[in-house]
C-alpha atoms as a PDB file:
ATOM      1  CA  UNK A   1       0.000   0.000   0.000  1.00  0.00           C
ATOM      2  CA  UNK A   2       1.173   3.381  -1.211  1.00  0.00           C
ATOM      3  CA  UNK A   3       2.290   5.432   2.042  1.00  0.00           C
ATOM      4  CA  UNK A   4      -0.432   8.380   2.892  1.00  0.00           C
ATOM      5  CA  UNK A   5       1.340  11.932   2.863  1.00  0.00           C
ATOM      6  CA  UNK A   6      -0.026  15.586   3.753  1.00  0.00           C
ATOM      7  CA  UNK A   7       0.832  18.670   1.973  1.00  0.00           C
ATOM      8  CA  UNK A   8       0.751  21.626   3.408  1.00  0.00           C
ATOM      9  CA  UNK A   9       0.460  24.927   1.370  1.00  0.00           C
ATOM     10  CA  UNK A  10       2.557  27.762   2.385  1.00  0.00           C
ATOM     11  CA  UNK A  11       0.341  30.792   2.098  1.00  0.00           C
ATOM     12  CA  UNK A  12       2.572  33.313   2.775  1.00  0.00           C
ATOM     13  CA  UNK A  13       6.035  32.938   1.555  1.00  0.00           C
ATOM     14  CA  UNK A  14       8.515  32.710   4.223  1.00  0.00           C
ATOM     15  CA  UNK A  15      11.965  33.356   3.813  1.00  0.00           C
ATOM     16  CA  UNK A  16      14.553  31.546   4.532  1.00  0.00           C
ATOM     17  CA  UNK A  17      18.352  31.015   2.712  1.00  0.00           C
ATOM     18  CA  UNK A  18      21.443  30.408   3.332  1.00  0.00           C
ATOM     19  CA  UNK A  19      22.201  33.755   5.237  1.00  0.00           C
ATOM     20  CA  UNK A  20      19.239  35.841   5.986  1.00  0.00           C
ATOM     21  CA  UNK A  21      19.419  39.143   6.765  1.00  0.00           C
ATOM     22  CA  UNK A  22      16.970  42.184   7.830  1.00  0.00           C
ATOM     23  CA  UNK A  23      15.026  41.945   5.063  1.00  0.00           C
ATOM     24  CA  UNK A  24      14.018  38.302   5.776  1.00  0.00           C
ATOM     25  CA  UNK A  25      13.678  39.346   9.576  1.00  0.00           C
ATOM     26  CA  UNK A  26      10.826  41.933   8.350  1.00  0.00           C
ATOM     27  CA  UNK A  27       9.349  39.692   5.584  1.00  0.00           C
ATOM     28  CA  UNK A  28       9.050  37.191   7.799  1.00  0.00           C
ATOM     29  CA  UNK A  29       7.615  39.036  10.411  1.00  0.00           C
ATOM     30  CA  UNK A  30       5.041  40.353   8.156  1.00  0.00           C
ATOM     31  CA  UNK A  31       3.758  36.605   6.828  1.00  0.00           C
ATOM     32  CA  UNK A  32       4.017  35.339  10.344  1.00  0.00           C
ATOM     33  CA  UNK A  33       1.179  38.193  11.155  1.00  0.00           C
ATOM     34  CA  UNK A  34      -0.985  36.705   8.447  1.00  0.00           C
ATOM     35  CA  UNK A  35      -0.494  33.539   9.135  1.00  0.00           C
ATOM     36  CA  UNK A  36      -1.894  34.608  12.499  1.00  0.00           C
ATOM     37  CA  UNK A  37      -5.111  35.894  10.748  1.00  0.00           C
ATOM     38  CA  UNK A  38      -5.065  32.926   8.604  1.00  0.00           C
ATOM     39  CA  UNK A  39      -5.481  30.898  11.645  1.00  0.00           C
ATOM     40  CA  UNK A  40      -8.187  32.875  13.044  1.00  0.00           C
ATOM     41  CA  UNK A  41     -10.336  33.497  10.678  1.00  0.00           C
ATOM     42  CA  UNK A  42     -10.417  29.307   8.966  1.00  0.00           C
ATOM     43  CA  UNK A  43      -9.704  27.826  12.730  1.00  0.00           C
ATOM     44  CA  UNK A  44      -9.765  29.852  15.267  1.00  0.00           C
ATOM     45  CA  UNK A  45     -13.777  31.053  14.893  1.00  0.00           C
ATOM     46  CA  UNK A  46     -14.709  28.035  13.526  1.00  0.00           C
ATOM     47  CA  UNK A  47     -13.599  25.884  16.860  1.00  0.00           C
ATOM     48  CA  UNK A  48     -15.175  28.942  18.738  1.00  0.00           C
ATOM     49  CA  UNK A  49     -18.622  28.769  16.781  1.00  0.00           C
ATOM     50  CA  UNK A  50     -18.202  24.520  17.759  1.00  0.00           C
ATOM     51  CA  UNK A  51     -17.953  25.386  21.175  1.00  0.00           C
ATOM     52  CA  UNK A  52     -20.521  27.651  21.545  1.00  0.00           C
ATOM     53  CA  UNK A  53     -23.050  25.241  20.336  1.00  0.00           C
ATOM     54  CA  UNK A  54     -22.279  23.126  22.646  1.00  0.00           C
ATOM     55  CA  UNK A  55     -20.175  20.587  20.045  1.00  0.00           C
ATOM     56  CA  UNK A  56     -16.844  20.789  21.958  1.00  0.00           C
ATOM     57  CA  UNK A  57     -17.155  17.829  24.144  1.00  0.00           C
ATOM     58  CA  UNK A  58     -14.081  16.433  24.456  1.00  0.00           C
ATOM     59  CA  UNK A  59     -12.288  19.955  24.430  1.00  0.00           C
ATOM     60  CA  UNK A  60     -10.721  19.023  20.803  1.00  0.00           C
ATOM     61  CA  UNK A  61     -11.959  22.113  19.661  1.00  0.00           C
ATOM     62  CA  UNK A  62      -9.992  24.319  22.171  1.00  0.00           C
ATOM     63  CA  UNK A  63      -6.933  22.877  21.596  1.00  0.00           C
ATOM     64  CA  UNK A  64      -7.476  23.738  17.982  1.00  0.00           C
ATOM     65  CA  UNK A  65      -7.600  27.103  19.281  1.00  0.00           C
ATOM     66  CA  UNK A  66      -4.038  27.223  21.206  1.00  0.00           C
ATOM     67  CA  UNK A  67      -2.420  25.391  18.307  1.00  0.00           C
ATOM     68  CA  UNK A  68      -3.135  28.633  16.538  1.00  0.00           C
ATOM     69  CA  UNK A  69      -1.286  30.553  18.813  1.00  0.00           C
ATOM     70  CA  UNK A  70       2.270  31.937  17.326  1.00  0.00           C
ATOM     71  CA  UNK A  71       4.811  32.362  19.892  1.00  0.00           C
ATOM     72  CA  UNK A  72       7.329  33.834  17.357  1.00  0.00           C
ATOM     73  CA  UNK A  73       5.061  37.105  17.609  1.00  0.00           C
ATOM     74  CA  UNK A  74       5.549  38.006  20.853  1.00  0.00           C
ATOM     75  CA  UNK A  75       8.928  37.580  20.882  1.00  0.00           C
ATOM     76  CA  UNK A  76       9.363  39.680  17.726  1.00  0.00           C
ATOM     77  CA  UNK A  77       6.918  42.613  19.437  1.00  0.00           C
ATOM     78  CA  UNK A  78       7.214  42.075  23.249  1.00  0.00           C
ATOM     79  CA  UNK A  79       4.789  40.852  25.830  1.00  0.00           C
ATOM     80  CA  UNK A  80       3.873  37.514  26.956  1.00  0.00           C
ATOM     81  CA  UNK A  81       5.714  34.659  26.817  1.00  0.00           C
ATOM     82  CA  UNK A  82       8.621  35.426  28.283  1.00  0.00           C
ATOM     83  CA  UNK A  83      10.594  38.422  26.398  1.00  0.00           C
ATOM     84  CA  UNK A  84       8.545  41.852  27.684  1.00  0.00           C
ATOM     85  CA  UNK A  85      10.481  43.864  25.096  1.00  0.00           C
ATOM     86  CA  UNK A  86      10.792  41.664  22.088  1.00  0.00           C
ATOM     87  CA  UNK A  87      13.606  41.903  19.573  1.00  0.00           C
ATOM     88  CA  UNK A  88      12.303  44.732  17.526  1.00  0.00           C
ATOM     89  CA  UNK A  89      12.479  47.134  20.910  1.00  0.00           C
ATOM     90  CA  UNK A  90      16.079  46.005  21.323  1.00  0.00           C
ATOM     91  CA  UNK A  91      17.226  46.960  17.538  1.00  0.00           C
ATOM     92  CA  UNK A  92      14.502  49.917  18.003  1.00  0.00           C
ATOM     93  CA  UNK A  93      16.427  51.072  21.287  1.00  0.00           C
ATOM     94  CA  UNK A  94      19.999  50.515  19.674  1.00  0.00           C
ATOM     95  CA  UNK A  95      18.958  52.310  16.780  1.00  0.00           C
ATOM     96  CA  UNK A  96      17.529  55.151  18.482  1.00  0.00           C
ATOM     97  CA  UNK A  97      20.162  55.816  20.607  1.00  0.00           C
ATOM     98  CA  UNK A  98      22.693  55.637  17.845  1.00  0.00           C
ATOM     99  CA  UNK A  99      24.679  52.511  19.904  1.00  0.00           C
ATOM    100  CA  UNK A 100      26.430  51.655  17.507  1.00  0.00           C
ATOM    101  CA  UNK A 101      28.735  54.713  16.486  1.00  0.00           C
ATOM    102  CA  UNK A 102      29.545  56.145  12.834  1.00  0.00           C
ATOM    103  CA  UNK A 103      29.004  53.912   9.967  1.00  0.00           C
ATOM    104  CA  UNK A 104      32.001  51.919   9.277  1.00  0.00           C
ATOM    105  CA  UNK A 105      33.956  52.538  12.537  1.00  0.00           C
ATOM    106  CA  UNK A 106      33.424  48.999  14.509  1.00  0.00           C
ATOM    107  CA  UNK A 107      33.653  45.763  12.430  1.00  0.00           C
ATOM    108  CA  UNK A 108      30.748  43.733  11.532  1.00  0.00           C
ATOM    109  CA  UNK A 109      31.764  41.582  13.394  1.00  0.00           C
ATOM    110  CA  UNK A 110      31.788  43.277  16.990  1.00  0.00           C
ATOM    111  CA  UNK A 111      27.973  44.870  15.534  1.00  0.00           C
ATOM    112  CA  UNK A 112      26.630  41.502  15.287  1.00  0.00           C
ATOM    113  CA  UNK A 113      27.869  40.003  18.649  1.00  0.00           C
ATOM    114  CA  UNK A 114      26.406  43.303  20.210  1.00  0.00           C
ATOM    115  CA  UNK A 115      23.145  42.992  19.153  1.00  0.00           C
ATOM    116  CA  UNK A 116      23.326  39.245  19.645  1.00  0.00           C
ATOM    117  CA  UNK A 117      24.386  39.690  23.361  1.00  0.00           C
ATOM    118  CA  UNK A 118      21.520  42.407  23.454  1.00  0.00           C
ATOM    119  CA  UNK A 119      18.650  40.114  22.009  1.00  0.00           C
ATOM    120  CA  UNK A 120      19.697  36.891  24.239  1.00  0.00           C
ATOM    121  CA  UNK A 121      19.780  38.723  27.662  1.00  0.00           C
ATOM    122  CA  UNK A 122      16.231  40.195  26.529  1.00  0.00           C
ATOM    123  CA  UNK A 123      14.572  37.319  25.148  1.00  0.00           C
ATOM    124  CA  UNK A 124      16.489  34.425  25.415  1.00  0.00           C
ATOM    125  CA  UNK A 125      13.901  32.667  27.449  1.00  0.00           C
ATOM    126  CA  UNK A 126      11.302  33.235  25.267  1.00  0.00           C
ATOM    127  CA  UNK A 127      10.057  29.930  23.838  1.00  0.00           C
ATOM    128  CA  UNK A 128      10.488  31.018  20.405  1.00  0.00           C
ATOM    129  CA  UNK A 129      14.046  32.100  20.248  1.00  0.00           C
ATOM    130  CA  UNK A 130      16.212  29.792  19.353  1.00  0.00           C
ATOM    131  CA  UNK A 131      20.262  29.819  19.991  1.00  0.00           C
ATOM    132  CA  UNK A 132      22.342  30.177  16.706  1.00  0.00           C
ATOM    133  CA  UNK A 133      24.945  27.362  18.547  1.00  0.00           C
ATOM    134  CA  UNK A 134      27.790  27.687  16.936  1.00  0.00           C
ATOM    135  CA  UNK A 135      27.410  31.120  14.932  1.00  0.00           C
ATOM    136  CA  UNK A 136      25.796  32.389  18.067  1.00  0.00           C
ATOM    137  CA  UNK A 137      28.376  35.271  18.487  1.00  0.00           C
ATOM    138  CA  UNK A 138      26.839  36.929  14.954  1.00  0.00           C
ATOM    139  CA  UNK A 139      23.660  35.033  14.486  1.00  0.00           C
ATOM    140  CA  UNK A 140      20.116  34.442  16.224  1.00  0.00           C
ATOM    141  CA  UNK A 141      17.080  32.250  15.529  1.00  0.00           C
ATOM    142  CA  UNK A 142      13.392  32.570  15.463  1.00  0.00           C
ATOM    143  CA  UNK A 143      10.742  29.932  15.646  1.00  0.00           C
ATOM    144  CA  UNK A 144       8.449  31.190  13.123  1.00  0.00           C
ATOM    145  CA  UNK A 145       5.499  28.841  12.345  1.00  0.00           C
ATOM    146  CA  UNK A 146       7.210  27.803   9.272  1.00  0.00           C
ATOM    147  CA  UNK A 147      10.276  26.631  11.129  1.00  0.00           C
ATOM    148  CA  UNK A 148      13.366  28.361  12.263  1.00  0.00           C
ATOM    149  CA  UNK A 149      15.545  30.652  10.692  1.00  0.00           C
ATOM    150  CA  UNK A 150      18.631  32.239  11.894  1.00  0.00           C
ATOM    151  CA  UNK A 151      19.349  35.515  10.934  1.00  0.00           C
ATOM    152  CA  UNK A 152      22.873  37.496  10.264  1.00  0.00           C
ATOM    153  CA  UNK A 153      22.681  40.184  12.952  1.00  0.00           C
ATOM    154  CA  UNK A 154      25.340  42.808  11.734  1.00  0.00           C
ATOM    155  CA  UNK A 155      23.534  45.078   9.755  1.00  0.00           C
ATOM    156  CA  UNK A 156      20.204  45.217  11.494  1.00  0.00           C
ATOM    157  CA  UNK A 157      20.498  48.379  13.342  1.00  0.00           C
ATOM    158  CA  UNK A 158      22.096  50.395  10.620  1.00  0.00           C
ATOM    159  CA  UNK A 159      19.343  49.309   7.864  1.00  0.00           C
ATOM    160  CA  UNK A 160      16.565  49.993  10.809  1.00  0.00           C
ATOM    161  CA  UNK A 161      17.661  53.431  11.425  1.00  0.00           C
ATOM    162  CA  UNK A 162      17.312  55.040   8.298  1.00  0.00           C
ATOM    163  CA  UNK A 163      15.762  58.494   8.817  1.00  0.00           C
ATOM    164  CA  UNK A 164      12.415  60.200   7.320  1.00  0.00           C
ATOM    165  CA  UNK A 165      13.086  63.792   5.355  1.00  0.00           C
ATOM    166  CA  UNK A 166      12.265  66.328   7.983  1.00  0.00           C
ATOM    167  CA  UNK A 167       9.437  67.868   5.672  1.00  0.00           C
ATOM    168  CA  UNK A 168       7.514  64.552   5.110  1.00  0.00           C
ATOM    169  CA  UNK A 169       8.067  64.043   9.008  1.00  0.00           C
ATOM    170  CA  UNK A 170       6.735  67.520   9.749  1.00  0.00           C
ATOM    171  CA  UNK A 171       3.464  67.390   6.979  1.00  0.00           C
ATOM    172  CA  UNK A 172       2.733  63.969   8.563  1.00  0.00           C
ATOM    173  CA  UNK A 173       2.447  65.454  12.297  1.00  0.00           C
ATOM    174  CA  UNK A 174      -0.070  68.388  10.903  1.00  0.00           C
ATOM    175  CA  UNK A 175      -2.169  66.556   8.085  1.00  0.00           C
ATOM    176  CA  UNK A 176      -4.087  63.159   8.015  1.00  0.00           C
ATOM    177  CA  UNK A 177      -5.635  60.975  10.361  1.00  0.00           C
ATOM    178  CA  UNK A 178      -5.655  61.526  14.177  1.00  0.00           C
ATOM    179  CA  UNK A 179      -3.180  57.945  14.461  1.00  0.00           C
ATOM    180  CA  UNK A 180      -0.585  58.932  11.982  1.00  0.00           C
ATOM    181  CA  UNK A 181      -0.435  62.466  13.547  1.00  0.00           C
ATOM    182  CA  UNK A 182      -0.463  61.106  17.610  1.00  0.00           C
ATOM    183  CA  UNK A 183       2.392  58.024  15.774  1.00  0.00           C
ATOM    184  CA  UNK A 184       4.565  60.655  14.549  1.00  0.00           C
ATOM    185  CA  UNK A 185       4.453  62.997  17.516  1.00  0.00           C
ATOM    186  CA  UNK A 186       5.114  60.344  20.077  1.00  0.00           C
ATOM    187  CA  UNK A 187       7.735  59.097  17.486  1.00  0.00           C
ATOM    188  CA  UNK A 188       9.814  62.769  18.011  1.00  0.00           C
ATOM    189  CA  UNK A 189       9.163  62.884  21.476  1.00  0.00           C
ATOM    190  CA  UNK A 190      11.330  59.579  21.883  1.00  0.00           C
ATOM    191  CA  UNK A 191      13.562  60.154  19.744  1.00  0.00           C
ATOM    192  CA  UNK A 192      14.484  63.500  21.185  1.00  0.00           C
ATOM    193  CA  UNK A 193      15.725  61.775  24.062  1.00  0.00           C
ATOM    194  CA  UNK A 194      18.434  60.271  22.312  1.00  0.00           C
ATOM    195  CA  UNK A 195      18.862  62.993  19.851  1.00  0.00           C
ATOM    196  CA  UNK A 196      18.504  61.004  17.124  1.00  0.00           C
ATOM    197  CA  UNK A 197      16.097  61.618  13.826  1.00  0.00           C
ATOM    198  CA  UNK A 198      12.481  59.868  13.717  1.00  0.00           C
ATOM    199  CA  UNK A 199      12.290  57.090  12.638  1.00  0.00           C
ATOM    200  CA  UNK A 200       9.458  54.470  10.763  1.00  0.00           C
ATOM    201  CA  UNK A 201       7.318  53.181  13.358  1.00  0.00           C
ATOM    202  CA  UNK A 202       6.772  49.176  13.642  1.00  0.00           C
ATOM    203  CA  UNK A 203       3.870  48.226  15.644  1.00  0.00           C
ATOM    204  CA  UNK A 204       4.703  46.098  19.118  1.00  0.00           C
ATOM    205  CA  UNK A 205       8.512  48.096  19.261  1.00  0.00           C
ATOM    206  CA  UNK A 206       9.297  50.707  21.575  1.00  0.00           C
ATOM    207  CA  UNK A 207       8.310  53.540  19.743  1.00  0.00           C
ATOM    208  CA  UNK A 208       9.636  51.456  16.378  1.00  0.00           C
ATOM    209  CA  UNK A 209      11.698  52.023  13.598  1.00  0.00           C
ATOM    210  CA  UNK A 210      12.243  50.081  10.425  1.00  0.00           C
ATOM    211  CA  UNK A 211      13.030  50.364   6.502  1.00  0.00           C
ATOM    212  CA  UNK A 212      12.013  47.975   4.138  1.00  0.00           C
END
């Protein structure tokens, strides 16, 4: 008899190659926050509708609901599980407070293993991060739903902190909707205290900043 086998579709398009960099790390954040709605809308509701009419009777049905819960999102934004700031407040906070010196004056190298060092004492207990082992002084891994992926840390804060023009960041703080002008505001206010330009906000960071 033939062996039975199960595909799985990947809706999304994770990332993952040989060395994956920043742009992974924010592509893959990005699917892993549809996946989430993926699961809630085709399982999530459905075991919920099950339960409420009284068809849950063994409690299947709410462990289809857990399963559907993606740890690699709070340790990417912060909160439970673990890791209160998540690793997008640590390269947030590096960022903003310009950490890392001029461009080009410390090694890759010694920019990596900073971050590194920064991201394991913050979430390292986090049930989604996962040690890089032996590359662990440059690299870290995430537990995405799609499996892990380690990422090349050295570049991470420089590509996050690339500034907004002054004049967009000034017409976006007068015009358009009440959230992009309160975003923005809070945005200067924090980065003021570093003296450092504002910066693209990323929802879950500390007052967030990211190119893509």
């Amino acid at each position: 008899e033939a062996s039975r086998r199960l595909g799985l579709l990947d809706l999304y398009g994770f990332e993952v190659f040989d060395t994956n960099g920043f742009e992974q790390f924010l592509i893959n954040y990005c699917n892993e926050r549809l996946q989430q709605f993926f699961n809630r809308q085709v399982f999530a509701r459905e075991a919920e509708e099950y339960a409420s009419e009284g068809l849950d009777t063994d409690g299947s049905w709410s462990r289809v609901i857990a399963t559907c819960q993606l740890p690699a999102i709070t340790l990417l934004e912060g909160g439970a599980g673990g890791s209160a700031v998540g690793i997008f407040g640590v390269i947030n906070d590096r960022s903003r407070c310009g950490l890392e010196g001029p461009s080009g004056e410390r090694p890759n190298s010694e920019l990596a293993g900073a971050l590194v060092e920064g991201v394991s004492r913050a979430c390292g207990k986090h049930p989604a991060f996962v040690n890089a082992g032996k590359d662990s002084a440059r690299s870290f891994g995430v537990r995405h739903f799609a499996g892990d992926v380690f990422y090349e840390a050295a570049q991470f804060v420089r590509k996050n902190a690339s500034a907004h023009r002054p004049d967009i960041v000034a017409f976006l703080r007068t015009q358009g909707s009440d959230f992009v002008r309160e975003v923005f505001t809070e945005h200067t206010d924090s980065s003021e205290e570093c003296s450092h330009p504002p910066r693209r906000s990323l929802p879950g960071g500390a007052g967030g900043s990211a190119s893509a």
